[in-house]
PDB file of C-alpha atoms in Angstrom:
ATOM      1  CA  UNK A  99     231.243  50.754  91.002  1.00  0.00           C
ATOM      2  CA  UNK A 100     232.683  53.739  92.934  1.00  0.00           C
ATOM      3  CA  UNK A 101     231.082  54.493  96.148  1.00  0.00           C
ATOM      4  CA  UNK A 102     231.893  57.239  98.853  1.00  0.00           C
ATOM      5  CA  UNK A 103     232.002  56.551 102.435  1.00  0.00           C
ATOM      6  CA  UNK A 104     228.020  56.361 103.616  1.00  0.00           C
ATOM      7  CA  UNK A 105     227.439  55.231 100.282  1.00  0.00           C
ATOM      8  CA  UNK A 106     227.476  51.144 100.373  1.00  0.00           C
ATOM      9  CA  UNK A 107     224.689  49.470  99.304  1.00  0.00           C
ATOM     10  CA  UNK A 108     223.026  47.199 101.770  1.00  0.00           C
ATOM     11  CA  UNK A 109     221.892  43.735 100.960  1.00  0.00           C
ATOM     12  CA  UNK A 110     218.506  43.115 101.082  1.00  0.00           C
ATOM     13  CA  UNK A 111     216.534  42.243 104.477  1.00  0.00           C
ATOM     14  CA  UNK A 112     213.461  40.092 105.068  1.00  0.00           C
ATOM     15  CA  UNK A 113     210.321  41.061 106.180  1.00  0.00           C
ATOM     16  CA  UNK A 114     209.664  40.793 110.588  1.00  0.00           C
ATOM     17  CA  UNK A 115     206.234  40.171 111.518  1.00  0.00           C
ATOM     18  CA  UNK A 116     206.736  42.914 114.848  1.00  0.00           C
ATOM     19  CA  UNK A 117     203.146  41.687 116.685  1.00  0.00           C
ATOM     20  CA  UNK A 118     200.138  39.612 116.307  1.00  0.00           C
ATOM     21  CA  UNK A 119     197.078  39.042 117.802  1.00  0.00           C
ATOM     22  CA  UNK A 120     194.210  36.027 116.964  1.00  0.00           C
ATOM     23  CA  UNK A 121     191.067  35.005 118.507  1.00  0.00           C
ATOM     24  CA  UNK A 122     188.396  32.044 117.508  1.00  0.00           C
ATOM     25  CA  UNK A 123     185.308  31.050 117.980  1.00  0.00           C
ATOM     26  CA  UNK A 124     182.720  28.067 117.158  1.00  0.00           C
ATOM     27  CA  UNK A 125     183.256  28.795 113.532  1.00  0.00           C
ATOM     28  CA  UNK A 126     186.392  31.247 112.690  1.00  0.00           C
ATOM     29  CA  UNK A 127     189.790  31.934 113.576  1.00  0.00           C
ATOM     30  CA  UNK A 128     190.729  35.944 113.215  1.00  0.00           C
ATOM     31  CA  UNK A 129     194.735  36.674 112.993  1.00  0.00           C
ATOM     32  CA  UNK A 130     195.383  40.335 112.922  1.00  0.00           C
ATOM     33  CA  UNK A 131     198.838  41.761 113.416  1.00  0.00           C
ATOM     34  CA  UNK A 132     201.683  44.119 111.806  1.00  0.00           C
ATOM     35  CA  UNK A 133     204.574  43.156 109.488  1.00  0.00           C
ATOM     36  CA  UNK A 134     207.794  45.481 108.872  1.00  0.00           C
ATOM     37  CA  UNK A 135     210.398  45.545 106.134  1.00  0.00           C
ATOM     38  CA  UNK A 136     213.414  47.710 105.695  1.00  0.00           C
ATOM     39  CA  UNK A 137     213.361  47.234 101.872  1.00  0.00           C
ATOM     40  CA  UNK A 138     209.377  47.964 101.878  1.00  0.00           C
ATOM     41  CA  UNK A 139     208.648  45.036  99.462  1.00  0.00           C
ATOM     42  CA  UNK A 140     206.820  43.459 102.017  1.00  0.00           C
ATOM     43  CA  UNK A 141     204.371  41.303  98.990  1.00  0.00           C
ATOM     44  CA  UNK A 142     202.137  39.048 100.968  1.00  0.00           C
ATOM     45  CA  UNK A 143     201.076  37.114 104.978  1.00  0.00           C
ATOM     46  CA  UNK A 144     200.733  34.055 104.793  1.00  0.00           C
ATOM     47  CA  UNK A 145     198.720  32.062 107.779  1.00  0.00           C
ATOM     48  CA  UNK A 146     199.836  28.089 107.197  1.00  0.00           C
ATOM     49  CA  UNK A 147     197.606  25.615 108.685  1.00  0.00           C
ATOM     50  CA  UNK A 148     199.225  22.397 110.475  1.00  0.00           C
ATOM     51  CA  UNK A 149     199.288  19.840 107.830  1.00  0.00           C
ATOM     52  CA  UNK A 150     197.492  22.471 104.901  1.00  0.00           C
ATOM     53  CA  UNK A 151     198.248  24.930 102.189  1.00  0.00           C
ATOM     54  CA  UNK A 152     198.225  27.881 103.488  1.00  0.00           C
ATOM     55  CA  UNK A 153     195.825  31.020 103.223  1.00  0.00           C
ATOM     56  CA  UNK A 154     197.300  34.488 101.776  1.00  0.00           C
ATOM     57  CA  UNK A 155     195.964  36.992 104.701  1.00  0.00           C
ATOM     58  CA  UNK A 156     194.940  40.459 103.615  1.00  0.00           C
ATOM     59  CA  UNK A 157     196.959  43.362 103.766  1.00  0.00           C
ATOM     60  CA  UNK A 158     200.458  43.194 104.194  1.00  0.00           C
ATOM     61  CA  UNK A 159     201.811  45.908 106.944  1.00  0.00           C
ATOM     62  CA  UNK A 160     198.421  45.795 109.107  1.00  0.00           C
ATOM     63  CA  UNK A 161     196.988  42.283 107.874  1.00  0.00           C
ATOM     64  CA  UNK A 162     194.060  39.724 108.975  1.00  0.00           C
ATOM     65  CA  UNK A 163     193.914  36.112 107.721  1.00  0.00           C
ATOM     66  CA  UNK A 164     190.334  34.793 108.170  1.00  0.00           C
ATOM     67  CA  UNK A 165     189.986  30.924 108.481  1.00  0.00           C
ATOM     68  CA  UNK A 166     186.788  29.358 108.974  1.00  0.00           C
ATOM     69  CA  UNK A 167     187.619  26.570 110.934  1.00  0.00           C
ATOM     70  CA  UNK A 168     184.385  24.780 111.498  1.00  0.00           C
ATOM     71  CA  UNK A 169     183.530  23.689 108.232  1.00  0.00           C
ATOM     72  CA  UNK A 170     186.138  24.871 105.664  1.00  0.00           C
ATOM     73  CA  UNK A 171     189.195  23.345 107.582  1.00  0.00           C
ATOM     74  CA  UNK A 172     187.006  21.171 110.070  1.00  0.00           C
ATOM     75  CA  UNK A 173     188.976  21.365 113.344  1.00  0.00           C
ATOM     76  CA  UNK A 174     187.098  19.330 116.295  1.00  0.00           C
ATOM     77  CA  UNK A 175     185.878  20.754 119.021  1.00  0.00           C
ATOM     78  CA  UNK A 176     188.655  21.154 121.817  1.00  0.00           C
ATOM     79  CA  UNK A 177     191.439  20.072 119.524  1.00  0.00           C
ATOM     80  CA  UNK A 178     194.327  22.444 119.588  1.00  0.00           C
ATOM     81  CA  UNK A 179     196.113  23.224 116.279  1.00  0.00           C
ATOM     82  CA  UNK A 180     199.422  24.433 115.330  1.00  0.00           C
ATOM     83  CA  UNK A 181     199.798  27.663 112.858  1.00  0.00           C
ATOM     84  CA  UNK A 182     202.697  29.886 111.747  1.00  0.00           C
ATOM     85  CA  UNK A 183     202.365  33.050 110.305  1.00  0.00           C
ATOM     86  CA  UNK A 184     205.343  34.393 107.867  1.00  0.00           C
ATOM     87  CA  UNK A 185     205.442  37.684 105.788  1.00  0.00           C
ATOM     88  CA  UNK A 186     207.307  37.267 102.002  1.00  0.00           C
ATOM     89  CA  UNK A 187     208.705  39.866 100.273  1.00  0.00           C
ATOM     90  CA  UNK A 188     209.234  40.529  96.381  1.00  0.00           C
ATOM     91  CA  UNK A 189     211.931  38.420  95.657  1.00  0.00           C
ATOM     92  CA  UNK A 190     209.904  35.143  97.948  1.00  0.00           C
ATOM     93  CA  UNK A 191     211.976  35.864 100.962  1.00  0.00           C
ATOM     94  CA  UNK A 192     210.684  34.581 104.221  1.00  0.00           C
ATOM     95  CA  UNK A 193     210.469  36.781 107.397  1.00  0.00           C
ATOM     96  CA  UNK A 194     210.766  35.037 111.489  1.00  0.00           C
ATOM     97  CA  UNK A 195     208.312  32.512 111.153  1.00  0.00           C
ATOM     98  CA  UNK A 196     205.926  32.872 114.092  1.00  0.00           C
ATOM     99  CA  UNK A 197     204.241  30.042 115.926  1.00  0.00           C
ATOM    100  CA  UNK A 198     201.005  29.613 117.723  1.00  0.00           C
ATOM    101  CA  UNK A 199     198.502  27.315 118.663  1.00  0.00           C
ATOM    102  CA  UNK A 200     194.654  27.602 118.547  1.00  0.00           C
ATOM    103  CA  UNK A 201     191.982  25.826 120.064  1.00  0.00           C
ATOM    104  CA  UNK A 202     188.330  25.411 118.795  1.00  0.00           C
ATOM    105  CA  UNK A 203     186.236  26.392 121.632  1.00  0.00           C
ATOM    106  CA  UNK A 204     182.585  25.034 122.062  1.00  0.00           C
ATOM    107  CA  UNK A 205     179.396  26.585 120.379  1.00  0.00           C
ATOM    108  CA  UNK A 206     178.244  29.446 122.842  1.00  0.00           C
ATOM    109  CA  UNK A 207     174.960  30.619 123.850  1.00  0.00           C
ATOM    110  CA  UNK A 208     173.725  34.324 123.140  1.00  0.00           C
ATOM    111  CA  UNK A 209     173.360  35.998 126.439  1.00  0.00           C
ATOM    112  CA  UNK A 210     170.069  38.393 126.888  1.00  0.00           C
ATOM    113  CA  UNK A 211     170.320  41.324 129.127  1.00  0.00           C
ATOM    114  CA  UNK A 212     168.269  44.378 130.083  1.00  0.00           C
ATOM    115  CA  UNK A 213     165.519  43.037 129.916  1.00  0.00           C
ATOM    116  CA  UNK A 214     162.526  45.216 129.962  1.00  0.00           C
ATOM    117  CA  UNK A 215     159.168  44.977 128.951  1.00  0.00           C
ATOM    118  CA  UNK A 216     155.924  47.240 129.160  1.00  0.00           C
ATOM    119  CA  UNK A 217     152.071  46.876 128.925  1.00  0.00           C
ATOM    120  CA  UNK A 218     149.480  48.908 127.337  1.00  0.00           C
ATOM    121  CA  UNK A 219     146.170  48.858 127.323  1.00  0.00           C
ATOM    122  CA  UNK A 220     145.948  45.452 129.495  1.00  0.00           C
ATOM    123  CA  UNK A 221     146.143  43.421 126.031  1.00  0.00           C
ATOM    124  CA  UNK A 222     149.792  44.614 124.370  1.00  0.00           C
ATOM    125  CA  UNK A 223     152.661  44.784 125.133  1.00  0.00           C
ATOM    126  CA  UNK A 224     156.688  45.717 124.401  1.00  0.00           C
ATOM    127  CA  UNK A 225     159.891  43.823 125.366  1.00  0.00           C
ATOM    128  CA  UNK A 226     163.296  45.553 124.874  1.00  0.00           C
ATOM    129  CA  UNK A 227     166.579  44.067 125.651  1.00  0.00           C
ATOM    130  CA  UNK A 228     170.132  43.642 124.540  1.00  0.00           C
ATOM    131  CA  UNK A 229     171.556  40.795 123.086  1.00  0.00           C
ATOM    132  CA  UNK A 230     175.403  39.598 123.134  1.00  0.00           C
ATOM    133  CA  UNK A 231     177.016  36.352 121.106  1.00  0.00           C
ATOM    134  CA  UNK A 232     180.525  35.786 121.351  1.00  0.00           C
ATOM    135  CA  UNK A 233     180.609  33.508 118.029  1.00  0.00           C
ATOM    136  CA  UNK A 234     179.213  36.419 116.487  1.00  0.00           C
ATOM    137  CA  UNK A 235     176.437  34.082 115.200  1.00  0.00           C
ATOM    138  CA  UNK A 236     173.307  36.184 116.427  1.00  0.00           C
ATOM    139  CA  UNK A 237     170.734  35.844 113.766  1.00  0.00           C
ATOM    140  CA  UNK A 238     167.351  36.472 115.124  1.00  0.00           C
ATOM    141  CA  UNK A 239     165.863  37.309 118.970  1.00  0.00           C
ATOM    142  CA  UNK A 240     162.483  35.311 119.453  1.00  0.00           C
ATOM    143  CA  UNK A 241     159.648  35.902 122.793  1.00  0.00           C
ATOM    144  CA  UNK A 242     158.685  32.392 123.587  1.00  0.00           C
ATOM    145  CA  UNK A 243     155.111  32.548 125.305  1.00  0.00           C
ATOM    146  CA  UNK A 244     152.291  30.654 126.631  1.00  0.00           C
ATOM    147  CA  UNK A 245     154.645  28.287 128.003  1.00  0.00           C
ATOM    148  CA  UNK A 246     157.058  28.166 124.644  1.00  0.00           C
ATOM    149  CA  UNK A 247     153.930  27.358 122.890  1.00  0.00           C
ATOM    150  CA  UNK A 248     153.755  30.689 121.012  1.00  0.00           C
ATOM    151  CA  UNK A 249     156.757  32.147 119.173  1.00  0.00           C
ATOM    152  CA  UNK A 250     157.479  36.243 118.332  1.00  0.00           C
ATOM    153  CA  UNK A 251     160.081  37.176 115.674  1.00  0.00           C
ATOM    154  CA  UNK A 252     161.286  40.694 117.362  1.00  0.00           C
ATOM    155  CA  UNK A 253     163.038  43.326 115.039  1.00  0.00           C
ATOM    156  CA  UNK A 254     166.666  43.551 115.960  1.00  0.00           C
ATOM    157  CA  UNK A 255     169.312  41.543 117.429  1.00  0.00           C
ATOM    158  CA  UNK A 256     172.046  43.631 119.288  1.00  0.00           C
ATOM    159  CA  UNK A 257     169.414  45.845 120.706  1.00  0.00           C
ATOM    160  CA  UNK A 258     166.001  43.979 119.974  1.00  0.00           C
ATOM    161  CA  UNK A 259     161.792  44.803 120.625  1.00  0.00           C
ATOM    162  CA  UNK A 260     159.251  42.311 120.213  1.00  0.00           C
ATOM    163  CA  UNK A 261     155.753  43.248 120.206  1.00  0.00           C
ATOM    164  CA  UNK A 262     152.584  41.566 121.565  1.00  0.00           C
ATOM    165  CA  UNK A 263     149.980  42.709 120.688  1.00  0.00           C
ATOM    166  CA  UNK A 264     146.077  41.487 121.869  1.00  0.00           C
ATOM    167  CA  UNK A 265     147.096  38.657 123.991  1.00  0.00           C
ATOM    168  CA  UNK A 266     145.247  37.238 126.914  1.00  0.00           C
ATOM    169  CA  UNK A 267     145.375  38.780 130.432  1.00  0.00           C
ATOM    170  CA  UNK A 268     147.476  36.432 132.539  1.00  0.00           C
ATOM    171  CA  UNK A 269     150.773  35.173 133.568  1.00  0.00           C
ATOM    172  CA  UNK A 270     153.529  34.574 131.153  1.00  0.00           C
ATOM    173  CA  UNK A 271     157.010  32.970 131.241  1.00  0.00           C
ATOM    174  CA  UNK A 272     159.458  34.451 128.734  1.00  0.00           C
ATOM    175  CA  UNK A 273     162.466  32.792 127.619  1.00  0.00           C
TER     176      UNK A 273
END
């Protein structure tokens, strides 16, 4: 064909993954980052696992791969893994193929906080606190009483209130 000057075609370019980001806990591995293509066919993310297939991520431009690592993909405790993340466009064309590692970290604790509780009447009373889980496992906030004899299911779980009600005058320990 007959092009002017300013005219040329350009051959087409891969996809560049420009940043990413991931973070894990006990059971799940979050990737999040950005992917760029000067053709715009950018058509998938893929996360590859060291040694297995790997898992399309969603999105394409701003895209997170979920992985859950504790029982789908069953990565010990404290073993450190090898990943690559690489962004394909229409035509199957690999971008820069990045690298990382990841380690599975050990099962953590919820942590309570503020902590604050109120009596009525001499028989009832309220406990309010906050409650933070970095595996993002929180399920349910329990008051353990009478010497962890007795057990309260409290409404909540970020924020949470558990409510005695008619119990004994004396001294408690709460865990």
């Amino acid at each position: 064909g007959v092009y002017n000057q300013g005219e040329c075609p350009s051959d087409p370019q891969p996809p560049v993954i420009t940043n990413y980001q991931h973070s894990e806990n006990y059971y799940t591995l979050v990737v999040t980052g950005n992917a760029t293509d000067p053709d715009g066919d950018i058509d998938r993310v893929v996360l590859g696992l060291s040694g297995v297939t790997g898992v399309v991520c969603s999105g394409t431009t701003s895209f997170t791969c979920t992985v859950d690592i504790a029982s789908e993909y069953e990565l010990p405790v404290g073993e450190s893994t090898g990943m690559t993340l690489t962004a394909y466009d229409s035509r199957d064309v690999g971008s820069n193929i990045v690298s990382f590692n990841v380690t599975r970290p050990e099962n953590q604790a919820p942590v309570l906080a503020n902590i604050n509780h109120q009596v009525s009447g001499g028989v009832n009373m309220t406990v309010t606190g906050t409650a933070t889980d970095v595996d993002g496992d929180l399920a349910s906030v329990h008051l353990r009483y009478f010497d962890m004899i007795g057990n309260l299911d409290c409404t909540g779980t970020a924020t949470f209130t558990c409510d005695l009600t008619n119990h004994p005058i004396g001294v408690y320990n709460f865990i």
